[in-house]
Short mmCIF file of C-alpha atoms and ligand atoms in Angstrom, two decimals:
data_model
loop_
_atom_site.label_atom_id
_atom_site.label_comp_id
_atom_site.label_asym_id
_atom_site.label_seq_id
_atom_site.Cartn_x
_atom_site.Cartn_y
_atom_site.Cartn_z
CA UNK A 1 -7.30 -23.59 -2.44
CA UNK A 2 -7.46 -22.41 -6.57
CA UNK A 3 -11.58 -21.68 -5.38
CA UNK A 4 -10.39 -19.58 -2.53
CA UNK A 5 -7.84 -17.92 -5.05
CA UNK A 6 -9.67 -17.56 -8.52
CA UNK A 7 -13.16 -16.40 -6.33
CA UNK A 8 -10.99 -13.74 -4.24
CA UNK A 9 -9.36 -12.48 -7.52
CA UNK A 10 -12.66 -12.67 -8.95
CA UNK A 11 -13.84 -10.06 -6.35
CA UNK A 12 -11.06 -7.66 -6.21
CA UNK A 13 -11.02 -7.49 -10.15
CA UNK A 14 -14.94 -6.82 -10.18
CA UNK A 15 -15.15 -4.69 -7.01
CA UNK A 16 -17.12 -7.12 -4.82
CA UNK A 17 -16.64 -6.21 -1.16
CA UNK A 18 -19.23 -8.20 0.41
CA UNK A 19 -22.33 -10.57 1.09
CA UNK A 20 -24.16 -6.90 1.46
CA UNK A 21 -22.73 -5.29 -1.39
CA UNK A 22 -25.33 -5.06 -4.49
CA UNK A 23 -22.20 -4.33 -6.77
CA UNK A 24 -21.82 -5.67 -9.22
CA UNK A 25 -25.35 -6.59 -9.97
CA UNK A 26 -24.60 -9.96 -11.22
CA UNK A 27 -22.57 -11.11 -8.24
CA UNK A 28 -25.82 -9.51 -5.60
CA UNK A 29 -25.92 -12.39 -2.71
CA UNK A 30 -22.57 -13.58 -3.74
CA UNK A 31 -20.18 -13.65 -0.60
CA UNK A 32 -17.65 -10.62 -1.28
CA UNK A 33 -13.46 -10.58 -1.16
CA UNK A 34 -14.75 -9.84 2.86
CA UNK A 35 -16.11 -13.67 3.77
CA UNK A 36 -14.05 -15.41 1.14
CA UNK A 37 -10.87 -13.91 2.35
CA UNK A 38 -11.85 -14.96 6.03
CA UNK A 39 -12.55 -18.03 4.75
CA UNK A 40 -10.47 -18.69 2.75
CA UNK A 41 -7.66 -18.24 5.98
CA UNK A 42 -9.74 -20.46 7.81
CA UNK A 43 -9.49 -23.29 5.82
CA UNK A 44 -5.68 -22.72 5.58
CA UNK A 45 -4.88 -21.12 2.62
CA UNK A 46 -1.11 -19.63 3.62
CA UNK A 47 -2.02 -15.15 3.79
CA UNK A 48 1.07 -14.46 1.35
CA UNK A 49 -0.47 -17.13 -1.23
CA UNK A 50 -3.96 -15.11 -1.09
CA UNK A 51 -1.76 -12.02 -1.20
CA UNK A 52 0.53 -12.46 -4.29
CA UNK A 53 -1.56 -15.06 -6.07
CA UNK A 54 -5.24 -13.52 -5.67
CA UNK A 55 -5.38 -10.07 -4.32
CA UNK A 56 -1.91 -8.46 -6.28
CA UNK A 57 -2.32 -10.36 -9.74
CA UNK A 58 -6.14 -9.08 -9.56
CA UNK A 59 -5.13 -5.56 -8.50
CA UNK A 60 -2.52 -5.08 -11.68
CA UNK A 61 -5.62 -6.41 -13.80
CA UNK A 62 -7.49 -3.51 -12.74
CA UNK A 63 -4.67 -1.10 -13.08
CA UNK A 64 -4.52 -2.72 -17.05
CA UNK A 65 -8.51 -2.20 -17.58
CA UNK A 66 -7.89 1.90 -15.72
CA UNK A 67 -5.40 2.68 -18.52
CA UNK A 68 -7.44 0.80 -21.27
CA UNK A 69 -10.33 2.82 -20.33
CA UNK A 70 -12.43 -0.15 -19.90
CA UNK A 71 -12.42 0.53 -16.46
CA UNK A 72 -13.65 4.26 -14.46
CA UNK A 73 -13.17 5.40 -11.50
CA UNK A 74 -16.27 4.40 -9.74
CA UNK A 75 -15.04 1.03 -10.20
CA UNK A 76 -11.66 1.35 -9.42
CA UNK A 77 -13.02 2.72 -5.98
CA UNK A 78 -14.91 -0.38 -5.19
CA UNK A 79 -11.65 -2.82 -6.43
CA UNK A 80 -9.94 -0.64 -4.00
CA UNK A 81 -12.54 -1.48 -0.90
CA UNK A 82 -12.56 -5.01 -1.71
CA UNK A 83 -9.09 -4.98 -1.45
CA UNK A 84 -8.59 -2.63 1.53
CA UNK A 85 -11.48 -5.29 3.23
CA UNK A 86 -9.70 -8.17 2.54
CA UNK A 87 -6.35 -6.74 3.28
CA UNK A 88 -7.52 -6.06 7.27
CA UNK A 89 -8.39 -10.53 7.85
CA UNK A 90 -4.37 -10.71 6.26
CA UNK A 91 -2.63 -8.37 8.58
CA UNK A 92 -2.70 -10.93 12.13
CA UNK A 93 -0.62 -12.93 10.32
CA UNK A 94 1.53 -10.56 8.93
CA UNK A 95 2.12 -9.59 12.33
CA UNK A 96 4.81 -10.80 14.78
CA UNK A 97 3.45 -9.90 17.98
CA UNK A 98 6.99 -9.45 19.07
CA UNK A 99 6.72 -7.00 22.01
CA UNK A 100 10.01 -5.33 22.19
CA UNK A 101 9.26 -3.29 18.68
CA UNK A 102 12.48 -3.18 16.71
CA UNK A 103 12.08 1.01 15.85
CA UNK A 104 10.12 3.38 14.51
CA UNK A 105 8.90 3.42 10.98
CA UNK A 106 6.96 6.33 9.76
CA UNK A 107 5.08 6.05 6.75
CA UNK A 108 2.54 8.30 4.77
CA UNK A 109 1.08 8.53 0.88
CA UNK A 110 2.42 12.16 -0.03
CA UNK A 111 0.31 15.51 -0.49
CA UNK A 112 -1.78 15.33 -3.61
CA UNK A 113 -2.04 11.87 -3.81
CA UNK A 114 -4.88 9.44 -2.55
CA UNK A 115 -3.70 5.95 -3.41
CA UNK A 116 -3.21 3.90 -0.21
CA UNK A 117 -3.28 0.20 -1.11
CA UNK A 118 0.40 -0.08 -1.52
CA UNK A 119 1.41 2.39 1.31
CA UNK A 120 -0.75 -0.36 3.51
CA UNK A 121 0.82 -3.18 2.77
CA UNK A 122 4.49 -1.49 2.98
CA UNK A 123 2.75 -0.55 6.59
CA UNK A 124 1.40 -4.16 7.20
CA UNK A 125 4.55 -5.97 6.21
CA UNK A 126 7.35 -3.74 8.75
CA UNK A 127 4.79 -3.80 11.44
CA UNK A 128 4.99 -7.78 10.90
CA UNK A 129 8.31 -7.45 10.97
CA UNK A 130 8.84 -6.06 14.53
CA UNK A 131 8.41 -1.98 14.13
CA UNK A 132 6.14 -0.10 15.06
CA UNK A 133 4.36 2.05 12.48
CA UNK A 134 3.18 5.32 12.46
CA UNK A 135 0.97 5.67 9.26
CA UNK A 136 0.06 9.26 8.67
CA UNK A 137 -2.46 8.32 5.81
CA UNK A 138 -2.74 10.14 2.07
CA UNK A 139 -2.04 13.05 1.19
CA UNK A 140 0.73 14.46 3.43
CA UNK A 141 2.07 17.45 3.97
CA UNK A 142 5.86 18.07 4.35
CA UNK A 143 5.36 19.75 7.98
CA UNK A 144 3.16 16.66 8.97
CA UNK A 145 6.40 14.43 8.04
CA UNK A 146 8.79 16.52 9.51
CA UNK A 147 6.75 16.56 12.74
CA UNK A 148 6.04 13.15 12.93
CA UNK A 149 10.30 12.45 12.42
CA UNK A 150 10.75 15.05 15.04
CA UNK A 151 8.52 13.34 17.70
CA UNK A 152 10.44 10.19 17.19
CA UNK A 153 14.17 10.80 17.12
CA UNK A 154 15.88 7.68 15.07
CA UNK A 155 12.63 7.23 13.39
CA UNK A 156 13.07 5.71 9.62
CA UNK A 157 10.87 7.68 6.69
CA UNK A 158 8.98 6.21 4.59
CA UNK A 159 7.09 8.34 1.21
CA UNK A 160 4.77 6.34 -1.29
CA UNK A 161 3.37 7.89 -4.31
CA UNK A 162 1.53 6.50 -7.26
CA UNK A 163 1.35 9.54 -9.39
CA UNK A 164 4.03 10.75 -12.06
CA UNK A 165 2.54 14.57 -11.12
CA UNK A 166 3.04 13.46 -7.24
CA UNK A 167 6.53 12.14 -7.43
CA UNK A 168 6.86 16.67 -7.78
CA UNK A 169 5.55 16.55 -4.00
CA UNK A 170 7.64 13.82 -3.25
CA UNK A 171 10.63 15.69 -4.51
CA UNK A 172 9.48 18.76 -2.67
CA UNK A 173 9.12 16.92 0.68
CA UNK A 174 12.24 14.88 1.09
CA UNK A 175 13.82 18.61 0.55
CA UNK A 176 11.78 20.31 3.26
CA UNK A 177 12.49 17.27 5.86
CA UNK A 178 16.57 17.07 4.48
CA UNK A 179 16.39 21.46 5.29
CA UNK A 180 14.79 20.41 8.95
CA UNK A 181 16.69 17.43 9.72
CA UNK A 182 19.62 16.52 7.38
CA UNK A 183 20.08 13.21 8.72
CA UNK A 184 16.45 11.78 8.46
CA UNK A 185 16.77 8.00 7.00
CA UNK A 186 13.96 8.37 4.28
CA UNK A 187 13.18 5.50 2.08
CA UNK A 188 10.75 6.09 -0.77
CA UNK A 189 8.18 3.78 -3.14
CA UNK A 190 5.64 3.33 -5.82
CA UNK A 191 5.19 1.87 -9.06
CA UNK A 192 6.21 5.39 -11.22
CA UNK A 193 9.35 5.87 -8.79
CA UNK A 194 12.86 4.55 -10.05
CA UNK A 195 16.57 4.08 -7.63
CA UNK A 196 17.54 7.72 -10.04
CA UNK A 197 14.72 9.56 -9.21
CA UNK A 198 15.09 8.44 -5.24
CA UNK A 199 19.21 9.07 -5.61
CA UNK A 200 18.64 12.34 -7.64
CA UNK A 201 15.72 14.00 -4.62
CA UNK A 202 17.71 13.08 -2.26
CA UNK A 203 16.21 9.94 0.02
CA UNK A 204 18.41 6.89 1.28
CA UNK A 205 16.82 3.97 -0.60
CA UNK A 206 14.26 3.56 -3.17
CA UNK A 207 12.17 0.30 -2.25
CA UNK A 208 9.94 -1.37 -4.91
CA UNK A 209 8.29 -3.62 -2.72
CA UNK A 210 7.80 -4.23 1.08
CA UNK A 211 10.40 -6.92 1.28
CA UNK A 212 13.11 -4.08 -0.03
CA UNK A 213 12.27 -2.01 2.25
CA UNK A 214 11.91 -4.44 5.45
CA UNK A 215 16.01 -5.55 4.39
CA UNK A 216 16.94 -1.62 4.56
CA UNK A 217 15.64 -1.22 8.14
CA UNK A 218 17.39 -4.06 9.41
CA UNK A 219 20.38 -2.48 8.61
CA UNK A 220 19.08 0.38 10.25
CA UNK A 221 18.22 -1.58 13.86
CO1 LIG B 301 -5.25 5.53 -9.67
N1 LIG B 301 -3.83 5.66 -10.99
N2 LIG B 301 -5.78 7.36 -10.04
N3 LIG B 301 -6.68 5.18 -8.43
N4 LIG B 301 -4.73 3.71 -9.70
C1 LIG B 301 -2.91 4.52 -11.10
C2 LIG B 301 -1.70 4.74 -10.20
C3 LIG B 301 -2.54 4.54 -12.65
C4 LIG B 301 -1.17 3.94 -12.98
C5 LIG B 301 -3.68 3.87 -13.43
C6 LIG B 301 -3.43 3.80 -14.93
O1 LIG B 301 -3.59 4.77 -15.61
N5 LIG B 301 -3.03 2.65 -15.41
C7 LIG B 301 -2.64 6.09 -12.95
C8 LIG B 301 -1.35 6.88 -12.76
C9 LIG B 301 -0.75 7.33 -14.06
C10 LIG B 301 0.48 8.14 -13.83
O2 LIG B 301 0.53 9.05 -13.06
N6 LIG B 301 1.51 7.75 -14.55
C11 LIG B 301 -3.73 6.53 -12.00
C12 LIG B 301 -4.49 7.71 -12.12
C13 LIG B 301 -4.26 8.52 -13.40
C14 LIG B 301 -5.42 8.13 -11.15
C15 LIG B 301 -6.29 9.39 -11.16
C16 LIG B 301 -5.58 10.69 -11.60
C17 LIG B 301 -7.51 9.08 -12.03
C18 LIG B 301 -8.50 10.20 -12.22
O3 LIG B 301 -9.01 10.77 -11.29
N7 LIG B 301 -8.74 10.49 -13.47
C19 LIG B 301 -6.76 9.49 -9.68
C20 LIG B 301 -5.77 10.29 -8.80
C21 LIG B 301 -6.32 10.49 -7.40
C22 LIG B 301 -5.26 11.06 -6.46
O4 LIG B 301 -4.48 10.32 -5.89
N8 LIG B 301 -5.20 12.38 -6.33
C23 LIG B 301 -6.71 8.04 -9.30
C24 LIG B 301 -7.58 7.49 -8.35
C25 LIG B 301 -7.59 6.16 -8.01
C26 LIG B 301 -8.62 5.54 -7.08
C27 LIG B 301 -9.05 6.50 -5.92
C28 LIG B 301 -9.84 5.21 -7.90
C29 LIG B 301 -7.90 4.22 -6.64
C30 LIG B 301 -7.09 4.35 -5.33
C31 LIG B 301 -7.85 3.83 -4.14
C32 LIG B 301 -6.95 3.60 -2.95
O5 LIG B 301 -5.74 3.50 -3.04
N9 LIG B 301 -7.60 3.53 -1.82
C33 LIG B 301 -6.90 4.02 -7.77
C34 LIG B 301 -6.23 2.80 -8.04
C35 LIG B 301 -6.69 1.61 -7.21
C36 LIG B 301 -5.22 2.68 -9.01
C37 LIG B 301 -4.52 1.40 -9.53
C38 LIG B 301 -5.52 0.71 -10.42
C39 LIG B 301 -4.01 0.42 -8.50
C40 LIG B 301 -3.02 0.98 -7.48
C41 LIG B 301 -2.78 -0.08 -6.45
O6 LIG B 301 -3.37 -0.06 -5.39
N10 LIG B 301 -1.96 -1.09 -6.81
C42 LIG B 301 -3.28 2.02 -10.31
C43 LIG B 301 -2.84 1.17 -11.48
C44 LIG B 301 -1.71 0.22 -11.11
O7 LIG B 301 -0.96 0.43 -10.20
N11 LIG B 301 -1.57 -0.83 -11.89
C45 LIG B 301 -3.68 3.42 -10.49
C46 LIG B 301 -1.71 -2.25 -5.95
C47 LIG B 301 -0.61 -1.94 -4.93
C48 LIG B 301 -0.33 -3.17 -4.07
O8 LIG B 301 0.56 -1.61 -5.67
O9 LIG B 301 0.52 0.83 -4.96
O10 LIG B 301 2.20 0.02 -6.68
P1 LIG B 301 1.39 -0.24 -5.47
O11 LIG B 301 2.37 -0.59 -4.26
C49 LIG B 301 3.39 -1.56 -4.40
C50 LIG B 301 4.75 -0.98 -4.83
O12 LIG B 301 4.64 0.17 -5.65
C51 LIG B 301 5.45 -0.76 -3.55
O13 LIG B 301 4.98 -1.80 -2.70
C52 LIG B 301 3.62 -2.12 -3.02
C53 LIG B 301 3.47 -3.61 -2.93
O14 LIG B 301 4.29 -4.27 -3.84
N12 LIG B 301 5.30 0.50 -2.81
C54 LIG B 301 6.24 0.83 -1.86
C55 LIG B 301 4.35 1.44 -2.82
N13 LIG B 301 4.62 2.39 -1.93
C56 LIG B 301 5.77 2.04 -1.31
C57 LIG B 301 6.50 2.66 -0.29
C58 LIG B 301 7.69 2.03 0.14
C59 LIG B 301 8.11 0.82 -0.41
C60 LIG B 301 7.41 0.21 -1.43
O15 LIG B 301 8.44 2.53 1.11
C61 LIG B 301 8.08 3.72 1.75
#
């Protein structure tokens, strides 16, 4: 199981994705965070172990290397693909199956901002918890929100963002939905993000990680 953990790590941090992938030169024929991931899950290493012990640790490496410089974008890109990849053999077992869905849980990255690793994993952890999810992607616009809330009355909220200059749009947002609908249930997220900030604009609950979040809904069932 440490292999399957320190090779998946190993991808994510260098931005292997797969067998395919040339990048990064030295790892070209080397199975990518794609096959070791699915493999990794076949021969029974638990999903949240290759979750919090490979694919998270490996991610917050690459976040360290970003700010150090050591790291560019380019790179960050393909981290983000590996991850993304390896992220899709994880969600069946994230996922309940349950048919009678619990509510509605809307969730999108907000305008201006691109990152979606974290707003996917919010998204694969309630839908494995018995909601259904309506992601409406990066960079969303307040109307796009409110529209989505509108089309599913006793919907929950939910607002990720990554950016210090995108927790502005954030702010802007939660306003535009509270002047449409008042009463919306909006919970936001994101590493910058603080309870203050998410008291201070306005939405019901500031979550700093899936699990947060998940306990909030149930009280909203
Ligand atoms: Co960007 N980026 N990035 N980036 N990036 C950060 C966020 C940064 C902290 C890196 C750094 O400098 N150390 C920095 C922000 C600095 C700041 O604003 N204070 C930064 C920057 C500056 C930028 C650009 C401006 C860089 C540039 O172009 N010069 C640019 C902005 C683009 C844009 O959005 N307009 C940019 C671009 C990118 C990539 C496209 C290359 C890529 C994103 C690819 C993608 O998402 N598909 C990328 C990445 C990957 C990162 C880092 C390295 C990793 C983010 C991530 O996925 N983390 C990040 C550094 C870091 O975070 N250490 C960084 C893993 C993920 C599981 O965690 O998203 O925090 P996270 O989600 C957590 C919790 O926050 C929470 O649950 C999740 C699981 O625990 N959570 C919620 C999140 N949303 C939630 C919602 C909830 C509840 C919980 O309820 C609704």
């Amino acid at each position: 199981m440490e292999n399957f953990i320190d090779k998946i790590s190993l991808c994510i941090e260098r931005g292997k994705i797969n067998l395919e992938s040339p990048y990064p030169p030295d790892l070209k024929g080397e199975p990518g965070a794609d096959e070791l991931t699915r493999d990794a899950l076949l021969s029974g290493v638990p999903a949240g172990d290759i979750l919090t012990k490979a694919m998270i640790p490996a991610m917050g490496i690459v976040g360290e290397l970003f700010r150090e410089k050591k790291l560019f974008v380019p790179q960050v890109l393909m981290s983000a693909k590996a991850m993304n990849l390896a992220m899709k053999h994880l969600k069946p077992y994230f996922t309940s199956g349950e048919l009678t869905k619990k509510g509605v849980f809307i969730i999108g990255t907000v305008s201006g901002d691109l990152h979606d690793i974290g707003k996917n994993l919010v998204s694969m952890m309630i839908e494995g918890s018995g909601w259904r999810v309506i992601d409406l992607g990066v960079d969303v616009k307040s109307d796009s929100f409110i529209n989505a809330a509108k089309e599913n009355p006793g919907s929950v909220l939910g607002m990720s963002a990554l950016l210090t200059t995108t927790m502005e749009s954030m702010e802007r947002s939660v306003k535009d939905i509270r002047d449409k609908l008042p009463h919306q249930k909006i919970i936001v997220g994101g590493a910058p993000l603080n309870s203050d900030f998410a008291s201070r604009i306005g939405a019901n609950l500031y979550a700093p990680n899936p699990q947060s979040a998940i306990e909030y809904l149930t009280l909203c069932q």
